[in-house]
């Protein structure tokens, strides 16, 4: 069962969420796909010709432009739906455990949720613990513990995701609230490889893309100032890498631009940032714990990465071919 805030009051599951869009139109994908970022070409971490992957569920590749459908591919035709969930809403019906859409939109536009200029960097491509697994691009905070004692020290890679996640979780209190395995983007479900050798080759291919992206460092999304439909924003600015409200992974309804702008190295801004980075949400106990002490919801992912690294090493060695009203519990400290 998903780690809902209140499972007993969650009557109907749903797919609405707040998150990032990594959608990008591609000549290899669905003709109706739209572009929301050009910082990362996710075709670099997929096996569209199925040289290494043998099968998946009927969705096929969710990223890299999506699936064009027959006669190009015989998966379900679908637009690129690459995304990273920050907070699952579920439904807009409070009687089902959700929250009204207007309450979400009003809060996001009120300035009580601080949205930075979001810079992200993929940290790994992994197979999750499912059997058969999902293939996921990870966007973990690295290092996992910020330097809380030095305002001049660089912030961790992908800090903005946890900063937003923790704000949203502290602000919104409704039964169906959760986050399905922060922080990742699913690229393929029920992935089965042709062999262990093909699996190793696929992840080696992905590692090369990750290393190339790391040379460039964290990048903004929505770097072209695009709106929901892929057309230019009516009022673009220098900082457009914000958040999106999704009805489901294929349907975005709202864009929320950054309102907490760089630079982020002043004492005032570091105080705000660290206030939300010092804790993490423990899915098992449904409570807050100091960062680094809570039960990690990426434990299985970390074991998968470790196993992959061990296998790679063996191969190298030749041993194997704020006033929130009813929506939140307290007034944000900066109000």
PDB file of N, CA and C in Angstrom, residues 32-112:
ATOM      1  N   UNK A  32       2.767  14.179 -31.278  1.00  0.00           N
ATOM      2  CA  UNK A  32       2.108  15.219 -30.489  1.00  0.00           C
ATOM      3  C   UNK A  32       2.855  15.570 -29.205  1.00  0.00           C
ATOM      4  N   UNK A  33       4.018  14.984 -28.998  1.00  0.00           N
ATOM      5  CA  UNK A  33       4.791  15.286 -27.790  1.00  0.00           C
ATOM      6  C   UNK A  33       5.191  16.756 -27.781  1.00  0.00           C
ATOM      7  N   UNK A  34       5.299  17.325 -26.590  1.00  0.00           N
ATOM      8  CA  UNK A  34       5.712  18.720 -26.446  1.00  0.00           C
ATOM      9  C   UNK A  34       7.050  18.774 -25.725  1.00  0.00           C
ATOM     10  N   UNK A  35       7.704  19.909 -25.849  1.00  0.00           N
ATOM     11  CA  UNK A  35       8.995  20.113 -25.194  1.00  0.00           C
ATOM     12  C   UNK A  35       8.832  21.026 -23.989  1.00  0.00           C
ATOM     13  N   UNK A  36       9.330  20.555 -22.838  1.00  0.00           N
ATOM     14  CA  UNK A  36       9.377  21.383 -21.631  1.00  0.00           C
ATOM     15  C   UNK A  36      10.798  21.570 -21.123  1.00  0.00           C
ATOM     16  N   UNK A  37      11.769  20.941 -21.790  1.00  0.00           N
ATOM     17  CA  UNK A  37      13.172  21.132 -21.423  1.00  0.00           C
ATOM     18  C   UNK A  37      14.047  20.561 -22.534  1.00  0.00           C
ATOM     19  N   UNK A  38      15.211  21.153 -22.712  1.00  0.00           N
ATOM     20  CA  UNK A  38      16.188  20.615 -23.665  1.00  0.00           C
ATOM     21  C   UNK A  38      17.540  20.389 -23.002  1.00  0.00           C
ATOM     22  N   UNK A  39      17.583  20.441 -21.677  1.00  0.00           N
ATOM     23  CA  UNK A  39      18.850  20.243 -20.972  1.00  0.00           C
ATOM     24  C   UNK A  39      19.321  18.794 -21.038  1.00  0.00           C
ATOM     25  N   UNK A  40      18.366  17.850 -21.088  1.00  0.00           N
ATOM     26  CA  UNK A  40      18.712  16.432 -21.090  1.00  0.00           C
ATOM     27  C   UNK A  40      17.922  15.713 -22.177  1.00  0.00           C
ATOM     28  N   UNK A  41      18.638  15.030 -23.074  1.00  0.00           N
ATOM     29  CA  UNK A  41      17.994  14.196 -24.087  1.00  0.00           C
ATOM     30  C   UNK A  41      17.916  12.785 -23.522  1.00  0.00           C
ATOM     31  N   UNK A  42      16.747  12.399 -23.065  1.00  0.00           N
ATOM     32  CA  UNK A  42      16.606  11.117 -22.389  1.00  0.00           C
ATOM     33  C   UNK A  42      16.645   9.941 -23.350  1.00  0.00           C
ATOM     34  N   UNK A  43      16.704  10.217 -24.665  1.00  0.00           N
ATOM     35  CA  UNK A  43      16.974   9.135 -25.609  1.00  0.00           C
ATOM     36  C   UNK A  43      18.340   8.513 -25.350  1.00  0.00           C
ATOM     37  N   UNK A  44      19.195   9.230 -24.645  1.00  0.00           N
ATOM     38  CA  UNK A  44      20.537   8.721 -24.365  1.00  0.00           C
ATOM     39  C   UNK A  44      20.539   7.622 -23.311  1.00  0.00           C
ATOM     40  N   UNK A  45      19.412   7.422 -22.623  1.00  0.00           N
ATOM     41  CA  UNK A  45      19.364   6.358 -21.613  1.00  0.00           C
ATOM     42  C   UNK A  45      18.236   5.359 -21.896  1.00  0.00           C
ATOM     43  N   UNK A  46      17.776   5.299 -23.140  1.00  0.00           N
ATOM     44  CA  UNK A  46      16.776   4.292 -23.481  1.00  0.00           C
ATOM     45  C   UNK A  46      17.303   3.417 -24.615  1.00  0.00           C
ATOM     46  N   UNK A  47      16.681   2.277 -24.794  1.00  0.00           N
ATOM     47  CA  UNK A  47      17.070   1.285 -25.801  1.00  0.00           C
ATOM     48  C   UNK A  47      15.904   1.125 -26.766  1.00  0.00           C
ATOM     49  N   UNK A  48      15.719   2.133 -27.591  1.00  0.00           N
ATOM     50  CA  UNK A  48      14.526   2.170 -28.441  1.00  0.00           C
ATOM     51  C   UNK A  48      14.492   1.024 -29.453  1.00  0.00           C
ATOM     52  N   UNK A  49      15.658   0.532 -29.860  1.00  0.00           N
ATOM     53  CA  UNK A  49      15.704  -0.573 -30.828  1.00  0.00           C
ATOM     54  C   UNK A  49      15.607  -1.939 -30.150  1.00  0.00           C
ATOM     55  N   UNK A  50      15.514  -1.953 -28.833  1.00  0.00           N
ATOM     56  CA  UNK A  50      15.401  -3.193 -28.065  1.00  0.00           C
ATOM     57  C   UNK A  50      16.551  -4.154 -28.356  1.00  0.00           C
ATOM     58  N   UNK A  51      17.744  -3.596 -28.454  1.00  0.00           N
ATOM     59  CA  UNK A  51      18.934  -4.429 -28.609  1.00  0.00           C
ATOM     60  C   UNK A  51      19.289  -5.128 -27.299  1.00  0.00           C
ATOM     61  N   UNK A  52      19.025  -4.458 -26.182  1.00  0.00           N
ATOM     62  CA  UNK A  52      19.387  -5.001 -24.864  1.00  0.00           C
ATOM     63  C   UNK A  52      18.166  -5.378 -24.036  1.00  0.00           C
ATOM     64  N   UNK A  53      17.112  -4.579 -24.147  1.00  0.00           N
ATOM     65  CA  UNK A  53      15.853  -4.870 -23.450  1.00  0.00           C
ATOM     66  C   UNK A  53      15.000  -5.778 -24.325  1.00  0.00           C
ATOM     67  N   UNK A  54      14.465  -6.847 -23.723  1.00  0.00           N
ATOM     68  CA  UNK A  54      13.638  -7.772 -24.499  1.00  0.00           C
ATOM     69  C   UNK A  54      12.167  -7.375 -24.473  1.00  0.00           C
ATOM     70  N   UNK A  55      11.671  -6.961 -23.295  1.00  0.00           N
ATOM     71  CA  UNK A  55      10.241  -6.674 -23.193  1.00  0.00           C
ATOM     72  C   UNK A  55       9.973  -5.695 -22.066  1.00  0.00           C
ATOM     73  N   UNK A  56       8.759  -5.137 -22.105  1.00  0.00           N
ATOM     74  CA  UNK A  56       8.303  -4.207 -21.066  1.00  0.00           C
ATOM     75  C   UNK A  56       6.789  -4.317 -20.989  1.00  0.00           C
ATOM     76  N   UNK A  57       6.171  -3.462 -20.187  1.00  0.00           N
ATOM     77  CA  UNK A  57       4.711  -3.440 -20.209  1.00  0.00           C
ATOM     78  C   UNK A  57       4.249  -2.728 -21.479  1.00  0.00           C
ATOM     79  N   UNK A  58       2.938  -2.594 -21.644  1.00  0.00           N
ATOM     80  CA  UNK A  58       2.433  -2.085 -22.921  1.00  0.00           C
ATOM     81  C   UNK A  58       2.672  -0.593 -23.131  1.00  0.00           C
ATOM     82  N   UNK A  59       3.126   0.135 -22.090  1.00  0.00           N
ATOM     83  CA  UNK A  59       3.430   1.558 -22.262  1.00  0.00           C
ATOM     84  C   UNK A  59       4.698   1.784 -23.071  1.00  0.00           C
ATOM     85  N   UNK A  60       5.632   0.841 -23.012  1.00  0.00           N
ATOM     86  CA  UNK A  60       6.915   1.058 -23.673  1.00  0.00           C
ATOM     87  C   UNK A  60       7.699   2.173 -23.003  1.00  0.00           C
ATOM     88  N   UNK A  61       8.462   2.893 -23.804  1.00  0.00           N
ATOM     89  CA  UNK A  61       9.312   3.965 -23.271  1.00  0.00           C
ATOM     90  C   UNK A  61       8.466   5.196 -22.978  1.00  0.00           C
ATOM     91  N   UNK A  62       8.564   5.666 -21.731  1.00  0.00           N
ATOM     92  CA  UNK A  62       7.759   6.808 -21.290  1.00  0.00           C
ATOM     93  C   UNK A  62       8.425   8.138 -21.592  1.00  0.00           C
ATOM     94  N   UNK A  63       9.707   8.103 -21.931  1.00  0.00           N
ATOM     95  CA  UNK A  63      10.499   9.323 -22.107  1.00  0.00           C
ATOM     96  C   UNK A  63      11.101   9.347 -23.514  1.00  0.00           C
ATOM     97  N   UNK A  64      11.940  10.348 -23.773  1.00  0.00           N
ATOM     98  CA  UNK A  64      12.605  10.418 -25.072  1.00  0.00           C
ATOM     99  C   UNK A  64      11.660  10.691 -26.224  1.00  0.00           C
ATOM    100  N   UNK A  65      10.548  11.388 -25.942  1.00  0.00           N
ATOM    101  CA  UNK A  65       9.564  11.662 -26.982  1.00  0.00           C
ATOM    102  C   UNK A  65       8.335  10.789 -26.885  1.00  0.00           C
ATOM    103  N   UNK A  66       8.417   9.725 -26.055  1.00  0.00           N
ATOM    104  CA  UNK A  66       7.286   8.818 -25.917  1.00  0.00           C
ATOM    105  C   UNK A  66       7.283   7.743 -26.988  1.00  0.00           C
ATOM    106  N   UNK A  67       6.136   7.092 -27.155  1.00  0.00           N
ATOM    107  CA  UNK A  67       5.993   6.002 -28.119  1.00  0.00           C
ATOM    108  C   UNK A  67       5.159   6.457 -29.316  1.00  0.00           C
ATOM    109  N   UNK A  68       5.692   6.317 -30.544  1.00  0.00           N
ATOM    110  CA  UNK A  68       4.931   6.744 -31.722  1.00  0.00           C
ATOM    111  C   UNK A  68       3.776   5.816 -32.062  1.00  0.00           C
ATOM    112  N   UNK A  69       3.840   4.558 -31.619  1.00  0.00           N
ATOM    113  CA  UNK A  69       2.799   3.596 -31.956  1.00  0.00           C
ATOM    114  C   UNK A  69       3.030   2.979 -33.323  1.00  0.00           C
ATOM    115  N   UNK A  70       2.130   2.061 -33.754  1.00  0.00           N
ATOM    116  CA  UNK A  70       2.287   1.388 -35.044  1.00  0.00           C
ATOM    117  C   UNK A  70       2.270   2.386 -36.202  1.00  0.00           C
ATOM    118  N   UNK A  71       3.029   2.133 -37.272  1.00  0.00           N
ATOM    119  CA  UNK A  71       3.872   0.953 -37.497  1.00  0.00           C
ATOM    120  C   UNK A  71       5.309   1.120 -37.001  1.00  0.00           C
ATOM    121  N   UNK A  72       5.621   2.260 -36.367  1.00  0.00           N
ATOM    122  CA  UNK A  72       6.990   2.462 -35.891  1.00  0.00           C
ATOM    123  C   UNK A  72       7.295   1.544 -34.713  1.00  0.00           C
ATOM    124  N   UNK A  73       6.372   1.497 -33.746  1.00  0.00           N
ATOM    125  CA  UNK A  73       6.496   0.575 -32.617  1.00  0.00           C
ATOM    126  C   UNK A  73       5.118  -0.007 -32.350  1.00  0.00           C
ATOM    127  N   UNK A  74       5.095  -1.135 -31.695  1.00  0.00           N
ATOM    128  CA  UNK A  74       3.820  -1.766 -31.395  1.00  0.00           C
ATOM    129  C   UNK A  74       3.541  -1.755 -29.894  1.00  0.00           C
ATOM    130  N   UNK A  75       3.873  -0.615 -29.292  1.00  0.00           N
ATOM    131  CA  UNK A  75       3.451  -0.299 -27.940  1.00  0.00           C
ATOM    132  C   UNK A  75       2.318   0.720 -28.042  1.00  0.00           C
ATOM    133  N   UNK A  76       1.677   1.020 -26.908  1.00  0.00           N
ATOM    134  CA  UNK A  76       0.615   2.020 -26.918  1.00  0.00           C
ATOM    135  C   UNK A  76       1.181   3.375 -27.315  1.00  0.00           C
ATOM    136  N   UNK A  77       0.587   3.990 -28.316  1.00  0.00           N
ATOM    137  CA  UNK A  77       1.036   5.319 -28.728  1.00  0.00           C
ATOM    138  C   UNK A  77       0.771   6.311 -27.601  1.00  0.00           C
ATOM    139  N   UNK A  78       1.801   7.056 -27.213  1.00  0.00           N
ATOM    140  CA  UNK A  78       1.646   8.011 -26.110  1.00  0.00           C
ATOM    141  C   UNK A  78       2.727   9.067 -26.185  1.00  0.00           C
ATOM    142  N   UNK A  79       2.358  10.290 -25.800  1.00  0.00           N
ATOM    143  CA  UNK A  79       3.312  11.396 -25.762  1.00  0.00           C
ATOM    144  C   UNK A  79       4.343  11.173 -24.661  1.00  0.00           C
ATOM    145  N   UNK A  80       5.459  11.862 -24.810  1.00  0.00           N
ATOM    146  CA  UNK A  80       6.483  11.861 -23.765  1.00  0.00           C
ATOM    147  C   UNK A  80       5.856  12.346 -22.458  1.00  0.00           C
ATOM    148  N   UNK A  81       5.986  11.539 -21.410  1.00  0.00           N
ATOM    149  CA  UNK A  81       5.428  11.926 -20.107  1.00  0.00           C
ATOM    150  C   UNK A  81       6.511  11.945 -19.032  1.00  0.00           C
ATOM    151  N   UNK A  82       7.746  12.228 -19.418  1.00  0.00           N
ATOM    152  CA  UNK A  82       8.852  12.242 -18.455  1.00  0.00           C
ATOM    153  C   UNK A  82       8.579  13.266 -17.362  1.00  0.00           C
ATOM    154  N   UNK A  83       8.685  12.812 -16.118  1.00  0.00           N
ATOM    155  CA  UNK A  83       8.380  13.704 -14.998  1.00  0.00           C
ATOM    156  C   UNK A  83       9.050  13.200 -13.728  1.00  0.00           C
ATOM    157  N   UNK A  84       9.119  14.067 -12.745  1.00  0.00           N
ATOM    158  CA  UNK A  84       9.555  13.709 -11.392  1.00  0.00           C
ATOM    159  C   UNK A  84       8.462  14.170 -10.440  1.00  0.00           C
ATOM    160  N   UNK A  85       7.866  13.237  -9.716  1.00  0.00           N
ATOM    161  CA  UNK A  85       6.838  13.619  -8.739  1.00  0.00           C
ATOM    162  C   UNK A  85       7.497  14.192  -7.492  1.00  0.00           C
ATOM    163  N   UNK A  86       6.933  15.292  -7.009  1.00  0.00           N
ATOM    164  CA  UNK A  86       7.380  15.890  -5.753  1.00  0.00           C
ATOM    165  C   UNK A  86       6.352  15.619  -4.652  1.00  0.00           C
ATOM    166  N   UNK A  87       5.064  15.718  -5.008  1.00  0.00           N
ATOM    167  CA  UNK A  87       4.002  15.378  -4.052  1.00  0.00           C
ATOM    168  C   UNK A  87       2.812  14.809  -4.804  1.00  0.00           C
ATOM    169  N   UNK A  88       2.427  13.587  -4.473  1.00  0.00           N
ATOM    170  CA  UNK A  88       1.214  12.997  -5.043  1.00  0.00           C
ATOM    171  C   UNK A  88      -0.002  13.558  -4.316  1.00  0.00           C
ATOM    172  N   UNK A  89      -0.942  14.051  -5.103  1.00  0.00           N
ATOM    173  CA  UNK A  89      -2.202  14.580  -4.569  1.00  0.00           C
ATOM    174  C   UNK A  89      -3.263  13.491  -4.582  1.00  0.00           C
ATOM    175  N   UNK A  90      -3.336  12.778  -5.697  1.00  0.00           N
ATOM    176  CA  UNK A  90      -4.340  11.732  -5.845  1.00  0.00           C
ATOM    177  C   UNK A  90      -5.559  12.268  -6.549  1.00  0.00           C
ATOM    178  N   UNK A  91      -6.542  12.723  -5.788  1.00  0.00           N
ATOM    179  CA  UNK A  91      -7.777  13.248  -6.366  1.00  0.00           C
ATOM    180  C   UNK A  91      -8.047  14.653  -5.836  1.00  0.00           C
ATOM    181  N   UNK A  92      -8.956  15.333  -6.510  1.00  0.00           N
ATOM    182  CA  UNK A  92      -9.393  16.660  -6.065  1.00  0.00           C
ATOM    183  C   UNK A  92     -10.713  16.573  -5.291  1.00  0.00           C
ATOM    184  N   UNK A  93     -10.964  15.417  -4.685  1.00  0.00           N
ATOM    185  CA  UNK A  93     -12.203  15.214  -3.932  1.00  0.00           C
ATOM    186  C   UNK A  93     -11.874  14.915  -2.471  1.00  0.00           C
ATOM    187  N   UNK A  94     -12.105  15.884  -1.577  1.00  0.00           N
ATOM    188  CA  UNK A  94     -11.796  15.677  -0.154  1.00  0.00           C
ATOM    189  C   UNK A  94     -12.481  14.456   0.447  1.00  0.00           C
ATOM    190  N   UNK A  95     -13.696  14.131  -0.031  1.00  0.00           N
ATOM    191  CA  UNK A  95     -14.403  12.979   0.539  1.00  0.00           C
ATOM    192  C   UNK A  95     -13.708  11.660   0.194  1.00  0.00           C
ATOM    193  N   UNK A  96     -12.811  11.692  -0.790  1.00  0.00           N
ATOM    194  CA  UNK A  96     -12.021  10.507  -1.146  1.00  0.00           C
ATOM    195  C   UNK A  96     -10.628  10.538  -0.515  1.00  0.00           C
ATOM    196  N   UNK A  97     -10.351  11.594   0.237  1.00  0.00           N
ATOM    197  CA  UNK A  97      -9.034  11.729   0.844  1.00  0.00           C
ATOM    198  C   UNK A  97      -8.144  12.734   0.154  1.00  0.00           C
ATOM    199  N   UNK A  98      -8.643  13.324  -0.935  1.00  0.00           N
ATOM    200  CA  UNK A  98      -7.851  14.295  -1.684  1.00  0.00           C
ATOM    201  C   UNK A  98      -8.056  15.716  -1.191  1.00  0.00           C
ATOM    202  N   UNK A  99      -7.809  16.658  -2.064  1.00  0.00           N
ATOM    203  CA  UNK A  99      -7.917  18.075  -1.736  1.00  0.00           C
ATOM    204  C   UNK A  99      -8.402  18.801  -2.983  1.00  0.00           C
ATOM    205  N   UNK A 100      -9.154  19.869  -2.814  1.00  0.00           N
ATOM    206  CA  UNK A 100      -9.699  20.591  -3.957  1.00  0.00           C
ATOM    207  C   UNK A 100      -8.585  21.211  -4.795  1.00  0.00           C
ATOM    208  N   UNK A 101      -8.780  21.175  -6.103  1.00  0.00           N
ATOM    209  CA  UNK A 101      -7.781  21.734  -7.017  1.00  0.00           C
ATOM    210  C   UNK A 101      -7.528  23.206  -6.724  1.00  0.00           C
ATOM    211  N   UNK A 102      -8.593  23.966  -6.448  1.00  0.00           N
ATOM    212  CA  UNK A 102      -8.426  25.397  -6.174  1.00  0.00           C
ATOM    213  C   UNK A 102      -7.554  25.642  -4.948  1.00  0.00           C
ATOM    214  N   UNK A 103      -7.651  24.754  -3.956  1.00  0.00           N
ATOM    215  CA  UNK A 103      -6.823  24.916  -2.762  1.00  0.00           C
ATOM    216  C   UNK A 103      -5.343  24.733  -3.096  1.00  0.00           C
ATOM    217  N   UNK A 104      -5.060  23.796  -3.980  1.00  0.00           N
ATOM    218  CA  UNK A 104      -3.673  23.592  -4.423  1.00  0.00           C
ATOM    219  C   UNK A 104      -3.189  24.808  -5.200  1.00  0.00           C
ATOM    220  N   UNK A 105      -3.960  25.222  -6.191  1.00  0.00           N
ATOM    221  CA  UNK A 105      -3.550  26.325  -7.065  1.00  0.00           C
ATOM    222  C   UNK A 105      -3.398  27.620  -6.273  1.00  0.00           C
ATOM    223  N   UNK A 106      -4.362  27.911  -5.412  1.00  0.00           N
ATOM    224  CA  UNK A 106      -4.287  29.145  -4.622  1.00  0.00           C
ATOM    225  C   UNK A 106      -3.050  29.162  -3.730  1.00  0.00           C
ATOM    226  N   UNK A 107      -2.752  28.028  -3.102  1.00  0.00           N
ATOM    227  CA  UNK A 107      -1.579  27.968  -2.229  1.00  0.00           C
ATOM    228  C   UNK A 107      -0.292  28.142  -3.025  1.00  0.00           C
ATOM    229  N   UNK A 108      -0.216  27.499  -4.186  1.00  0.00           N
ATOM    230  CA  UNK A 108       1.005  27.579  -4.987  1.00  0.00           C
ATOM    231  C   UNK A 108       1.224  28.983  -5.537  1.00  0.00           C
ATOM    232  N   UNK A 109       0.135  29.721  -5.751  1.00  0.00           N
ATOM    233  CA  UNK A 109       0.254  31.082  -6.287  1.00  0.00           C
ATOM    234  C   UNK A 109       0.354  32.141  -5.195  1.00  0.00           C
ATOM    235  N   UNK A 110       0.190  31.732  -3.952  1.00  0.00           N
ATOM    236  CA  UNK A 110       0.156  32.701  -2.853  1.00  0.00           C
ATOM    237  C   UNK A 110       1.532  33.187  -2.432  1.00  0.00           C
ATOM    238  N   UNK A 111       2.566  32.465  -2.806  1.00  0.00           N
ATOM    239  CA  UNK A 111       3.911  32.795  -2.347  1.00  0.00           C
ATOM    240  C   UNK A 111       4.292  32.094  -1.061  1.00  0.00           C
ATOM    241  N   UNK A 112       3.384  31.310  -0.497  1.00  0.00           N
ATOM    242  CA  UNK A 112       3.696  30.602   0.746  1.00  0.00           C
ATOM    243  C   UNK A 112       4.555  29.362   0.501  1.00  0.00           C
TER     244      UNK A 112
END
